[in-house]
Amino acid sequence: MLMVCIGGKKRTEMEYRSLAKKARFSCLKIPLIIDWLSRLPSAALASVHLQHGLDQVEELEKLCDQVARLTKEVSVTLEDRDRMIVDASKDADTQRTQLAEMREQAANAEKLRIQGAEENDALVKAGHDKLMAELMLGFKTCLAETMDESER
């Protein structure tokens, strides 16, 4: 078993690898790896390079999985967005149709109001004309009777 000395403390290769993995996320990463590589024999150094390559492959696989997951999420999100756009377009078309129908109904109601007002005006005028004719007839009759009585 390969033993490596760090800071005066002997550790096994597995302990050192564990330490190195933890150190990847700290500022001590580079000095630890340099110290580690300088203490290993050449066969162990080849093993380290191989392990480092395998670690990179694992990291790439993880990244590929993340990209695939994110791509799927984006695809689902885009499908949802497209569906919402289609629904909104249908709603807008429906509202435009309803608005056109309401405008048509309002125009018809205005025509009916105008027609009713014209008919009402015609009836009022006819009633007025008839009343005036009756008044004139009554006045003439009254005047004629008054003249007849004065002649007698």
PDB file of C-alpha atoms in Angstrom:
ATOM      1  CA  MET A   1       0.000   0.000   0.000  1.00  0.00           C
ATOM      2  CA  LEU A   2       1.353   3.394  -0.998  1.00  0.00           C
ATOM      3  CA  MET A   3       1.835   5.833   1.867  1.00  0.00           C
ATOM      4  CA  VAL A   4       2.152   9.569   1.259  1.00  0.00           C
ATOM      5  CA  CYS A   5       3.359  12.110   3.801  1.00  0.00           C
ATOM      6  CA  ILE A   6       1.503  15.436   3.964  1.00  0.00           C
ATOM      7  CA  GLY A   7       2.387  17.942   6.609  1.00  0.00           C
ATOM      8  CA  GLY A   8       4.282  15.293   8.582  1.00  0.00           C
ATOM      9  CA  LYS A   9       1.275  12.941   8.723  1.00  0.00           C
ATOM     10  CA  LYS A  10       1.328   9.655   6.802  1.00  0.00           C
ATOM     11  CA  ARG A  11      -1.808   8.831   4.820  1.00  0.00           C
ATOM     12  CA  THR A  12      -2.797   6.007   2.510  1.00  0.00           C
ATOM     13  CA  GLU A  13      -3.328   6.669  -1.172  1.00  0.00           C
ATOM     14  CA  MET A  14      -7.119   6.361  -0.717  1.00  0.00           C
ATOM     15  CA  GLU A  15      -7.090   8.884   2.126  1.00  0.00           C
ATOM     16  CA  TYR A  16      -5.000  11.181  -0.021  1.00  0.00           C
ATOM     17  CA  ARG A  17      -7.389  10.847  -2.969  1.00  0.00           C
ATOM     18  CA  SER A  18     -10.299  11.622  -0.691  1.00  0.00           C
ATOM     19  CA  LEU A  19      -8.439  14.678   0.570  1.00  0.00           C
ATOM     20  CA  ALA A  20      -7.607  15.726  -2.996  1.00  0.00           C
ATOM     21  CA  LYS A  21     -11.271  15.408  -4.044  1.00  0.00           C
ATOM     22  CA  LYS A  22     -12.310  17.602  -1.133  1.00  0.00           C
ATOM     23  CA  ALA A  23      -9.547  20.034  -2.012  1.00  0.00           C
ATOM     24  CA  ARG A  24     -10.918  20.451  -5.561  1.00  0.00           C
ATOM     25  CA  PHE A  25     -13.359  22.972  -4.180  1.00  0.00           C
ATOM     26  CA  SER A  26     -10.869  24.849  -2.029  1.00  0.00           C
ATOM     27  CA  CYS A  27      -7.987  27.194  -2.659  1.00  0.00           C
ATOM     28  CA  LEU A  28      -5.535  24.459  -1.538  1.00  0.00           C
ATOM     29  CA  LYS A  29      -6.285  22.328  -4.602  1.00  0.00           C
ATOM     30  CA  ILE A  30      -3.236  23.138  -6.716  1.00  0.00           C
ATOM     31  CA  PRO A  31      -0.562  22.975  -3.956  1.00  0.00           C
ATOM     32  CA  LEU A  32      -2.018  19.694  -2.650  1.00  0.00           C
ATOM     33  CA  ILE A  33      -2.015  18.060  -6.079  1.00  0.00           C
ATOM     34  CA  ILE A  34       1.524  19.273  -6.852  1.00  0.00           C
ATOM     35  CA  ASP A  35       2.747  17.984  -3.482  1.00  0.00           C
ATOM     36  CA  TRP A  36       0.920  14.710  -4.042  1.00  0.00           C
ATOM     37  CA  LEU A  37       2.295  14.184  -7.551  1.00  0.00           C
ATOM     38  CA  SER A  38       5.850  14.999  -6.454  1.00  0.00           C
ATOM     39  CA  ARG A  39       5.751  12.256  -3.797  1.00  0.00           C
ATOM     40  CA  LEU A  40       4.336   9.450  -5.970  1.00  0.00           C
ATOM     41  CA  PRO A  41       6.465   6.960  -7.935  1.00  0.00           C
ATOM     42  CA  SER A  42       6.007   6.938 -11.742  1.00  0.00           C
ATOM     43  CA  ALA A  43       3.640   3.892 -11.754  1.00  0.00           C
ATOM     44  CA  ALA A  44       1.406   5.607  -9.224  1.00  0.00           C
ATOM     45  CA  LEU A  45       1.658   8.801 -11.288  1.00  0.00           C
ATOM     46  CA  ALA A  46       0.267   6.953 -14.344  1.00  0.00           C
ATOM     47  CA  SER A  47      -2.522   5.624 -12.131  1.00  0.00           C
ATOM     48  CA  VAL A  48      -3.238   9.159 -10.966  1.00  0.00           C
ATOM     49  CA  HIS A  49      -3.446  10.367 -14.579  1.00  0.00           C
ATOM     50  CA  LEU A  50      -5.804   7.497 -15.419  1.00  0.00           C
ATOM     51  CA  GLN A  51      -7.958   8.204 -12.363  1.00  0.00           C
ATOM     52  CA  HIS A  52      -8.004  11.900 -13.222  1.00  0.00           C
ATOM     53  CA  GLY A  53      -9.163  11.014 -16.763  1.00  0.00           C
ATOM     54  CA  LEU A  54     -11.897   8.753 -15.370  1.00  0.00           C
ATOM     55  CA  ASP A  55     -12.973  11.511 -12.989  1.00  0.00           C
ATOM     56  CA  GLN A  56     -13.219  13.899 -15.923  1.00  0.00           C
ATOM     57  CA  VAL A  57     -15.293  11.357 -17.879  1.00  0.00           C
ATOM     58  CA  GLU A  58     -17.639  11.014 -14.892  1.00  0.00           C
ATOM     59  CA  GLU A  59     -17.926  14.781 -14.637  1.00  0.00           C
ATOM     60  CA  LEU A  60     -18.642  15.001 -18.378  1.00  0.00           C
ATOM     61  CA  GLU A  61     -21.320  12.315 -18.060  1.00  0.00           C
ATOM     62  CA  LYS A  62     -22.906  14.268 -15.204  1.00  0.00           C
ATOM     63  CA  LEU A  63     -22.787  17.442 -17.286  1.00  0.00           C
ATOM     64  CA  CYS A  64     -24.340  15.616 -20.256  1.00  0.00           C
ATOM     65  CA  ASP A  65     -27.119  14.330 -17.995  1.00  0.00           C
ATOM     66  CA  GLN A  66     -27.706  17.858 -16.697  1.00  0.00           C
ATOM     67  CA  VAL A  67     -27.775  19.238 -20.244  1.00  0.00           C
ATOM     68  CA  ALA A  68     -30.238  16.526 -21.314  1.00  0.00           C
ATOM     69  CA  ARG A  69     -32.466  17.248 -18.302  1.00  0.00           C
ATOM     70  CA  LEU A  70     -32.324  21.006 -18.906  1.00  0.00           C
ATOM     71  CA  THR A  71     -33.005  20.504 -22.618  1.00  0.00           C
ATOM     72  CA  LYS A  72     -36.055  18.419 -21.766  1.00  0.00           C
ATOM     73  CA  GLU A  73     -37.259  21.064 -19.276  1.00  0.00           C
ATOM     74  CA  VAL A  74     -36.744  23.814 -21.858  1.00  0.00           C
ATOM     75  CA  SER A  75     -38.577  21.731 -24.460  1.00  0.00           C
ATOM     76  CA  VAL A  76     -41.514  21.217 -22.100  1.00  0.00           C
ATOM     77  CA  THR A  77     -41.474  24.925 -21.221  1.00  0.00           C
ATOM     78  CA  LEU A  78     -41.464  25.882 -24.915  1.00  0.00           C
ATOM     79  CA  GLU A  79     -44.336  23.475 -25.600  1.00  0.00           C
ATOM     80  CA  ASP A  80     -46.278  25.027 -22.715  1.00  0.00           C
ATOM     81  CA  ARG A  81     -45.531  28.504 -24.041  1.00  0.00           C
ATOM     82  CA  ASP A  82     -46.638  27.524 -27.563  1.00  0.00           C
ATOM     83  CA  ARG A  83     -49.816  25.982 -26.154  1.00  0.00           C
ATOM     84  CA  MET A  84     -50.508  29.149 -24.159  1.00  0.00           C
ATOM     85  CA  ILE A  85     -49.949  31.287 -27.277  1.00  0.00           C
ATOM     86  CA  VAL A  86     -52.394  29.145 -29.280  1.00  0.00           C
ATOM     87  CA  ASP A  87     -54.960  29.336 -26.457  1.00  0.00           C
ATOM     88  CA  ALA A  88     -54.528  33.107 -26.181  1.00  0.00           C
ATOM     89  CA  SER A  89     -54.914  33.445 -29.950  1.00  0.00           C
ATOM     90  CA  LYS A  90     -58.134  31.410 -29.860  1.00  0.00           C
ATOM     91  CA  ASP A  91     -59.414  33.529 -26.961  1.00  0.00           C
ATOM     92  CA  ALA A  92     -58.565  36.718 -28.860  1.00  0.00           C
ATOM     93  CA  ASP A  93     -60.384  35.437 -31.973  1.00  0.00           C
ATOM     94  CA  THR A  94     -63.428  34.546 -29.867  1.00  0.00           C
ATOM     95  CA  GLN A  95     -63.408  37.975 -28.238  1.00  0.00           C
ATOM     96  CA  ARG A  96     -63.077  39.695 -31.635  1.00  0.00           C
ATOM     97  CA  THR A  97     -66.062  37.706 -32.919  1.00  0.00           C
ATOM     98  CA  GLN A  98     -68.116  38.561 -29.835  1.00  0.00           C
ATOM     99  CA  LEU A  99     -67.157  42.230 -30.140  1.00  0.00           C
ATOM    100  CA  ALA A 100     -68.191  42.278 -33.817  1.00  0.00           C
ATOM    101  CA  GLU A 101     -71.537  40.688 -32.896  1.00  0.00           C
ATOM    102  CA  MET A 102     -72.058  43.240 -30.117  1.00  0.00           C
ATOM    103  CA  ARG A 103     -71.281  46.105 -32.521  1.00  0.00           C
ATOM    104  CA  GLU A 104     -73.741  44.688 -35.041  1.00  0.00           C
ATOM    105  CA  GLN A 105     -76.412  44.390 -32.339  1.00  0.00           C
ATOM    106  CA  ALA A 106     -75.728  47.969 -31.233  1.00  0.00           C
ATOM    107  CA  ALA A 107     -76.031  49.202 -34.834  1.00  0.00           C
ATOM    108  CA  ASN A 108     -79.323  47.311 -35.246  1.00  0.00           C
ATOM    109  CA  ALA A 109     -80.605  48.739 -31.955  1.00  0.00           C
ATOM    110  CA  GLU A 110     -79.675  52.249 -33.117  1.00  0.00           C
ATOM    111  CA  LYS A 111     -81.512  51.686 -36.426  1.00  0.00           C
ATOM    112  CA  LEU A 112     -84.576  50.469 -34.521  1.00  0.00           C
ATOM    113  CA  ARG A 113     -84.391  53.478 -32.183  1.00  0.00           C
ATOM    114  CA  ILE A 114     -84.210  55.879 -35.133  1.00  0.00           C
ATOM    115  CA  GLN A 115     -87.051  54.052 -36.918  1.00  0.00           C
ATOM    116  CA  GLY A 116     -89.158  54.135 -33.736  1.00  0.00           C
ATOM    117  CA  ALA A 117     -88.441  57.845 -33.262  1.00  0.00           C
ATOM    118  CA  GLU A 118     -89.431  58.561 -36.879  1.00  0.00           C
ATOM    119  CA  GLU A 119     -92.645  56.536 -36.505  1.00  0.00           C
ATOM    120  CA  ASN A 120     -93.386  58.336 -33.240  1.00  0.00           C
ATOM    121  CA  ASP A 121     -92.769  61.721 -34.871  1.00  0.00           C
ATOM    122  CA  ALA A 122     -95.051  60.736 -37.781  1.00  0.00           C
ATOM    123  CA  LEU A 123     -97.809  59.639 -35.365  1.00  0.00           C
ATOM    124  CA  VAL A 124     -97.482  62.844 -33.343  1.00  0.00           C
ATOM    125  CA  LYS A 125     -97.597  64.941 -36.526  1.00  0.00           C
ATOM    126  CA  ALA A 126    -100.614  62.997 -37.822  1.00  0.00           C
ATOM    127  CA  GLY A 127    -102.360  63.395 -34.467  1.00  0.00           C
ATOM    128  CA  HIS A 128    -101.507  67.094 -34.432  1.00  0.00           C
ATOM    129  CA  ASP A 129    -102.736  67.582 -38.001  1.00  0.00           C
ATOM    130  CA  LYS A 130    -105.970  65.714 -37.232  1.00  0.00           C
ATOM    131  CA  LEU A 131    -106.504  67.727 -34.047  1.00  0.00           C
ATOM    132  CA  MET A 132    -105.843  70.989 -35.895  1.00  0.00           C
ATOM    133  CA  ALA A 133    -108.247  69.951 -38.665  1.00  0.00           C
ATOM    134  CA  GLU A 134    -110.922  69.138 -36.083  1.00  0.00           C
ATOM    135  CA  LEU A 135    -110.285  72.441 -34.304  1.00  0.00           C
ATOM    136  CA  MET A 136    -110.523  74.356 -37.570  1.00  0.00           C
ATOM    137  CA  LEU A 137    -113.682  72.483 -38.486  1.00  0.00           C
ATOM    138  CA  GLY A 138    -115.125  73.201 -35.040  1.00  0.00           C
ATOM    139  CA  PHE A 139    -114.076  76.827 -35.301  1.00  0.00           C
ATOM    140  CA  LYS A 140    -115.626  77.184 -38.746  1.00  0.00           C
ATOM    141  CA  THR A 141    -118.778  75.454 -37.576  1.00  0.00           C
ATOM    142  CA  CYS A 142    -118.956  77.703 -34.537  1.00  0.00           C
ATOM    143  CA  LEU A 143    -118.265  80.771 -36.662  1.00  0.00           C
ATOM    144  CA  ALA A 144    -120.894  79.753 -39.197  1.00  0.00           C
ATOM    145  CA  GLU A 145    -123.454  79.205 -36.469  1.00  0.00           C
ATOM    146  CA  THR A 146    -122.582  82.543 -34.923  1.00  0.00           C
ATOM    147  CA  MET A 147    -123.003  84.310 -38.266  1.00  0.00           C
ATOM    148  CA  ASP A 148    -126.270  82.535 -38.929  1.00  0.00           C
ATOM    149  CA  GLU A 149    -127.622  83.667 -35.600  1.00  0.00           C
ATOM    150  CA  SER A 150    -126.503  87.217 -36.144  1.00  0.00           C
ATOM    151  CA  GLU A 151    -128.187  87.320 -39.548  1.00  0.00           C
ATOM    152  CA  ARG A 152    -131.433  86.181 -38.089  1.00  0.00           C
TER     153      ARG A 152
END
